[in-house]
Short mmCIF file of C-alpha atoms in Angstrom, two decimals:
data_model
loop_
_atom_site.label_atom_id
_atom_site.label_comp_id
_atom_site.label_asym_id
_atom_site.label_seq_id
_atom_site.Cartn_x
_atom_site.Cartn_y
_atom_site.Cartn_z
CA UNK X 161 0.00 0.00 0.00
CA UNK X 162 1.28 3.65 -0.54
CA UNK X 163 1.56 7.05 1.31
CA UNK X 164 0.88 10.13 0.13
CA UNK X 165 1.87 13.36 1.11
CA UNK X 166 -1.14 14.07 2.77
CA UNK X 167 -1.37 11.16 4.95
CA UNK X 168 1.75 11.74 6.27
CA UNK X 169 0.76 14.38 8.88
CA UNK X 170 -2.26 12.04 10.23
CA UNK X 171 0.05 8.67 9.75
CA UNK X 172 2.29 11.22 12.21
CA UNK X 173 -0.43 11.58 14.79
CA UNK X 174 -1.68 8.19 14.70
CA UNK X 175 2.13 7.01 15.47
CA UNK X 176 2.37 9.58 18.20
CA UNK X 177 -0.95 7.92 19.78
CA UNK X 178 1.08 4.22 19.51
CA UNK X 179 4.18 4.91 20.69
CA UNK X 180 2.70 6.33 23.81
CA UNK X 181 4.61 7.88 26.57
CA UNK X 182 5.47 12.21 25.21
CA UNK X 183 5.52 12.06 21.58
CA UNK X 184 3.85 14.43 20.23
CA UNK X 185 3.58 16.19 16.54
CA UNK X 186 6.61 18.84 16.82
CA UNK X 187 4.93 21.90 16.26
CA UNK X 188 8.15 23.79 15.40
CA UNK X 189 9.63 21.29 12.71
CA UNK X 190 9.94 23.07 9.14
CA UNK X 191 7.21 21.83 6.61
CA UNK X 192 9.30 20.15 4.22
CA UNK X 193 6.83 17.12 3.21
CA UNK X 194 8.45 15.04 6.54
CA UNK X 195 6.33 14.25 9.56
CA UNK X 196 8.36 15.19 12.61
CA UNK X 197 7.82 13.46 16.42
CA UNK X 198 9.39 15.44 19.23
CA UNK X 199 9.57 13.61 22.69
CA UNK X 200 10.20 15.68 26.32
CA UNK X 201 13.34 14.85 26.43
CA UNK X 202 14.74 15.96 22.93
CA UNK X 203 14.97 13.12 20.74
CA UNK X 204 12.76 12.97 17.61
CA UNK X 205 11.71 10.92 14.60
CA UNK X 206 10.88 11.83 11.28
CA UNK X 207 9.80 9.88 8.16
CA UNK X 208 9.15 11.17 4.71
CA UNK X 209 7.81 9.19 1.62
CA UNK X 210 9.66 8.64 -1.30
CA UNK X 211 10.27 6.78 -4.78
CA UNK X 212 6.04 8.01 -5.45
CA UNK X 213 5.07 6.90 -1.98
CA UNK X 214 6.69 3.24 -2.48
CA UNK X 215 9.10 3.73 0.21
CA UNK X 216 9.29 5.71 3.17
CA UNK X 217 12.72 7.13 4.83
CA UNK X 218 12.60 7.41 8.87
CA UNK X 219 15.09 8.63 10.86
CA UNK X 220 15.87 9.80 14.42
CA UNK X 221 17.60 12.43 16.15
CA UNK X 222 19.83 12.08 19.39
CA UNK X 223 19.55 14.43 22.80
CA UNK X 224 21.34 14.91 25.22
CA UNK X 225 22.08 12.89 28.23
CA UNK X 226 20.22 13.87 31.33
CA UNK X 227 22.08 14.98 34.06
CA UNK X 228 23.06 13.19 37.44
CA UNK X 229 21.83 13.63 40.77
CA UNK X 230 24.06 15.88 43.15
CA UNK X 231 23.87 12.49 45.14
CA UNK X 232 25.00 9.99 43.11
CA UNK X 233 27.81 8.03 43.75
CA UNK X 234 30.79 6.61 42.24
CA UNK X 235 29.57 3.66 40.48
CA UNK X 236 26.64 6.01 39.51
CA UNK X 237 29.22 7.71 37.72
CA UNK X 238 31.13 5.23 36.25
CA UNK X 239 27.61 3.80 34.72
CA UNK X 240 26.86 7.26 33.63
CA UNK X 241 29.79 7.22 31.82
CA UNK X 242 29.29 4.32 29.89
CA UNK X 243 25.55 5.25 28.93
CA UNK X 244 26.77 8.65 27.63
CA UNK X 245 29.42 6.33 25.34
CA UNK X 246 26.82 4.43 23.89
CA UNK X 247 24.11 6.57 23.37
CA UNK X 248 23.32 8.24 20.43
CA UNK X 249 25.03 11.77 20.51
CA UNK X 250 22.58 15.20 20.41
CA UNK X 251 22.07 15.97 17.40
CA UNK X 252 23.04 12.84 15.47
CA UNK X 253 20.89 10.96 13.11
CA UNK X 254 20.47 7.26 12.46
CA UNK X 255 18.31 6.25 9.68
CA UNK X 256 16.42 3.47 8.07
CA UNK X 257 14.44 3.30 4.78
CA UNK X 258 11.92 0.70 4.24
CA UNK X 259 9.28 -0.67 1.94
CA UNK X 260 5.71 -0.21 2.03
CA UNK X 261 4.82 -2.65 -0.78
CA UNK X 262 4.43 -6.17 0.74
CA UNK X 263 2.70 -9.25 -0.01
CA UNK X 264 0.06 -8.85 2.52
CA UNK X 265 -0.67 -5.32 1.87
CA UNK X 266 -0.34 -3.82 5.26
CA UNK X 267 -1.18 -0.90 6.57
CA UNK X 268 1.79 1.77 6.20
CA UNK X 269 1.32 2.90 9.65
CA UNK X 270 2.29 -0.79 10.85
CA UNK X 271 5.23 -1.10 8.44
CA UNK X 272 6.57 2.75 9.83
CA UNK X 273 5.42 1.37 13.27
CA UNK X 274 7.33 -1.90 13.56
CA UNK X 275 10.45 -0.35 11.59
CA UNK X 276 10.57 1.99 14.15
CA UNK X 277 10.42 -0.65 17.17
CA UNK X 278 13.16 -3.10 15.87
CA UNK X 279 15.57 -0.89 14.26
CA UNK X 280 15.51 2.47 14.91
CA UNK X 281 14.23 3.27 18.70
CA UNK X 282 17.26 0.89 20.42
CA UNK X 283 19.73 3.02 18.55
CA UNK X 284 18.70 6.10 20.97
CA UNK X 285 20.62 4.20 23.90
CA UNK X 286 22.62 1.73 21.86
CA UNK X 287 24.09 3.56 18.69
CA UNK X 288 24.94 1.53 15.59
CA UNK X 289 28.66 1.93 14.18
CA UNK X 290 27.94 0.88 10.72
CA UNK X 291 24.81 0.46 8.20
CA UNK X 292 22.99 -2.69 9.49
CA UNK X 293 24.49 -2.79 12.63
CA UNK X 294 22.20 -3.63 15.63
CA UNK X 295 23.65 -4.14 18.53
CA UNK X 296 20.54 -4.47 21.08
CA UNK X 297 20.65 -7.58 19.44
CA UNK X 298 23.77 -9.13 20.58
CA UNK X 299 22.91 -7.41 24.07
CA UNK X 300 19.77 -9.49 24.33
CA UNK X 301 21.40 -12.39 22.89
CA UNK X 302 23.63 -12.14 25.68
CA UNK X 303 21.50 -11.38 28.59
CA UNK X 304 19.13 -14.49 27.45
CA UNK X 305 22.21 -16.70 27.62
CA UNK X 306 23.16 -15.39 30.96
CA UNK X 307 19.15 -16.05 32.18
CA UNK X 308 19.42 -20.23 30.26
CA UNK X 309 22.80 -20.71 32.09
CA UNK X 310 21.74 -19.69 35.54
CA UNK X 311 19.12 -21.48 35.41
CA UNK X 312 20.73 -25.09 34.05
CA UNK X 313 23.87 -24.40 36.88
CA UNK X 314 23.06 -26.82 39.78
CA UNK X 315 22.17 -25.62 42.99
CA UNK X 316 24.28 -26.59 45.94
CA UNK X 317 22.64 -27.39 49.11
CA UNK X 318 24.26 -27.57 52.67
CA UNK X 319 25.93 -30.67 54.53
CA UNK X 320 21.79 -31.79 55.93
CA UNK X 321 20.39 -32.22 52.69
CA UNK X 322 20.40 -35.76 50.74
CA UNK X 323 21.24 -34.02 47.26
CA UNK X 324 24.57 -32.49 48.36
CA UNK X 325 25.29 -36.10 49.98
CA UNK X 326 23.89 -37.81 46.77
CA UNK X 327 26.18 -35.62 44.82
CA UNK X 328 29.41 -35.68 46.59
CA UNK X 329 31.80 -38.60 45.43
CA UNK X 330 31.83 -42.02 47.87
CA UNK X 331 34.62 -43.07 49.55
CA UNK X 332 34.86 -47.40 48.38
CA UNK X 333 36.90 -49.66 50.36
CA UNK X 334 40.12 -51.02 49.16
CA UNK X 335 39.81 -54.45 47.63
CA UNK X 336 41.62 -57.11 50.17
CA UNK X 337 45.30 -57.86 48.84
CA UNK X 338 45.06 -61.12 47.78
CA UNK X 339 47.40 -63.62 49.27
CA UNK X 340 48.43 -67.00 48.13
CA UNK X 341 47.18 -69.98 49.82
CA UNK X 342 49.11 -73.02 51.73
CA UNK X 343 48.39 -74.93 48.94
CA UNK X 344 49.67 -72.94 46.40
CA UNK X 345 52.59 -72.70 48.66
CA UNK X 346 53.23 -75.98 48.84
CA UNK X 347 53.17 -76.78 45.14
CA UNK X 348 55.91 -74.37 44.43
CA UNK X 349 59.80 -76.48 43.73
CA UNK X 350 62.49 -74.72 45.12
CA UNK X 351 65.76 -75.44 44.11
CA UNK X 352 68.46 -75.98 46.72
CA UNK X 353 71.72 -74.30 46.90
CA UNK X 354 74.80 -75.58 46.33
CA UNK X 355 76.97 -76.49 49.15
CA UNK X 356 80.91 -75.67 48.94
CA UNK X 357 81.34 -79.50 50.93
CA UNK X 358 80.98 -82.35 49.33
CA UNK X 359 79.39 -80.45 46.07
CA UNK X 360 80.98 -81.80 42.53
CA UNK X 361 81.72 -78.71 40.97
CA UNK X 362 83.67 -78.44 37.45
CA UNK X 363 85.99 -75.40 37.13
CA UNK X 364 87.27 -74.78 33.59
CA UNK X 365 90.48 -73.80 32.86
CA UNK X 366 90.61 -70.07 32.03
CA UNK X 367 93.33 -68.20 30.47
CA UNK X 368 95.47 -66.11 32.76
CA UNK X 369 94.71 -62.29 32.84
CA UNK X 370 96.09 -60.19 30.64
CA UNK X 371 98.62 -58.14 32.67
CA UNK X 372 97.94 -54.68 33.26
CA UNK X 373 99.68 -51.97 31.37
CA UNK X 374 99.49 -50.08 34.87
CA UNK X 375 101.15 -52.66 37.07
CA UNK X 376 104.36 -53.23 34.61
CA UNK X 377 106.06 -55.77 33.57
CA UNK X 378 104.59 -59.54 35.11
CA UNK X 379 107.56 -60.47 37.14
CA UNK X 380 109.36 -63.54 35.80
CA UNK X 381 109.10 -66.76 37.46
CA UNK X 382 112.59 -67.98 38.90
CA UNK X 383 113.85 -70.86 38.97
CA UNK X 384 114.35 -72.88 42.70
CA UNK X 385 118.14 -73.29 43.27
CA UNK X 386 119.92 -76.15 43.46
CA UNK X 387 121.44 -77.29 46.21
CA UNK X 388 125.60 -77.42 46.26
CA UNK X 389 126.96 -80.37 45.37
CA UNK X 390 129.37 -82.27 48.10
CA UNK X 391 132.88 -81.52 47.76
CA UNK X 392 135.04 -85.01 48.74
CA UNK X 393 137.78 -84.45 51.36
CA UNK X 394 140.84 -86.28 50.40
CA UNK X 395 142.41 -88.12 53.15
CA UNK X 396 145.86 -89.45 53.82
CA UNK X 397 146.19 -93.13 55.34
CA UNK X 398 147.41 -93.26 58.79
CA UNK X 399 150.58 -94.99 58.71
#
């Protein structure tokens, strides 16, 4: 379905009406063929048709942060901080054009409506950095993550209740070392030793060691000596 120029300004209204909350018609917005939403706090939204009423352009317009409390404290601050990061800055736009010709021939209003509620009012508090960029999405992604995993993570009871005794790991007894029995004792052949007495033992000759090139020369074996040989005394005859 198309828009014309003239249904803009009561498409406007109508949207005002849904969105609830301050938005309101701003009064002071230049007639240039746009409708133009002012809320209380200084953002706005604006939407113009275009390609003969085919299409219709939206975009929105950033404020400025509102101020803290003389009271707040230092985290206060240091969330403060971050909002002001990743809002959309006063006076910035963010924009979004979409089609009004569908297969199911809505009603333009719900088109601008729902454009308006999934890609363009999250980027007053989360601004995108590039075309296509949503990142409420990821946020939500996120946070449902968070919710599925606290809710699968086991709950640990004290020391009284059964499920913390269920769950904690049982001490088993040591399976008895097993020991052989008499008979198996008995059936075993031990060989005796050897005795030194009385034991037939075969010795082989071995070749003598090698002398050592440390100890010298092997000293040589000498011979035992002779005894002298008896010298005869000559004797005279007694006359």
């Amino acid at each position: 379905m198309l828009i014309t120029d003239a249904a803009v300004r009561e498409a406007a209204a109508n949207l005002a009406q849904s969105l609830g909350g301050d938005w309101a018609i701003d009064a002071e917005a230049p007639a240039d063929g746009a409708a133009h939403l002012v809320y209380s706090d200084g953002r706005g939204i604006s939407f113009r048709p275009i390609f003969g009423g085919t299409t219709v352009q939206l975009w929105i317009t950033g404020s400025a942060a509102p101020p803290l409390p003389n009271s707040a404290t230092l985290a206060d601050h240091a969330l403060y901080e971050a909002q002001v990061t990743a809002r959309l800055p006063e006076g910035h736009r963010y924009n979004k054009a979409t089609t009004l010709v569908t297969e199911a021939d809505e009603d333009p209003e719900l088109i601008i409506l729902r454009t308006l509620e999934d890609d363009l009012l999250p980027a007053f508090d989360y601004k995108p950095r590039y075309v296509g960029h949503r990142p409420w999405i990821a946020l939500f992604d996120n946070a449902l993550a968070a919710v599925a995993a606290e809710r699968e993570a086991p709950v640990v009871l004290d020391g009284h209740d059964q499920d913390l005794e269920e769950s904690a790991p049982q001490e088993q007894d040591a399976p008895p070392e097993e020991r052989p029995s008499p008979e198996a004792v008995s059936d075993i052949e031990v060989a005796p030793e050897p005795t030194r007495e009385g034991a037939d033992i075969e010795v082989e000759d071995q070749p003598a060691p090698e002398p050592s090139p440390a100890l010298g020369r092997r000293p040589r074996k000498r011979s035992p000596k002779r005894p002298a040989a008896a010298t005869a005394t000559a004797t005279e005859p007694e006359s």
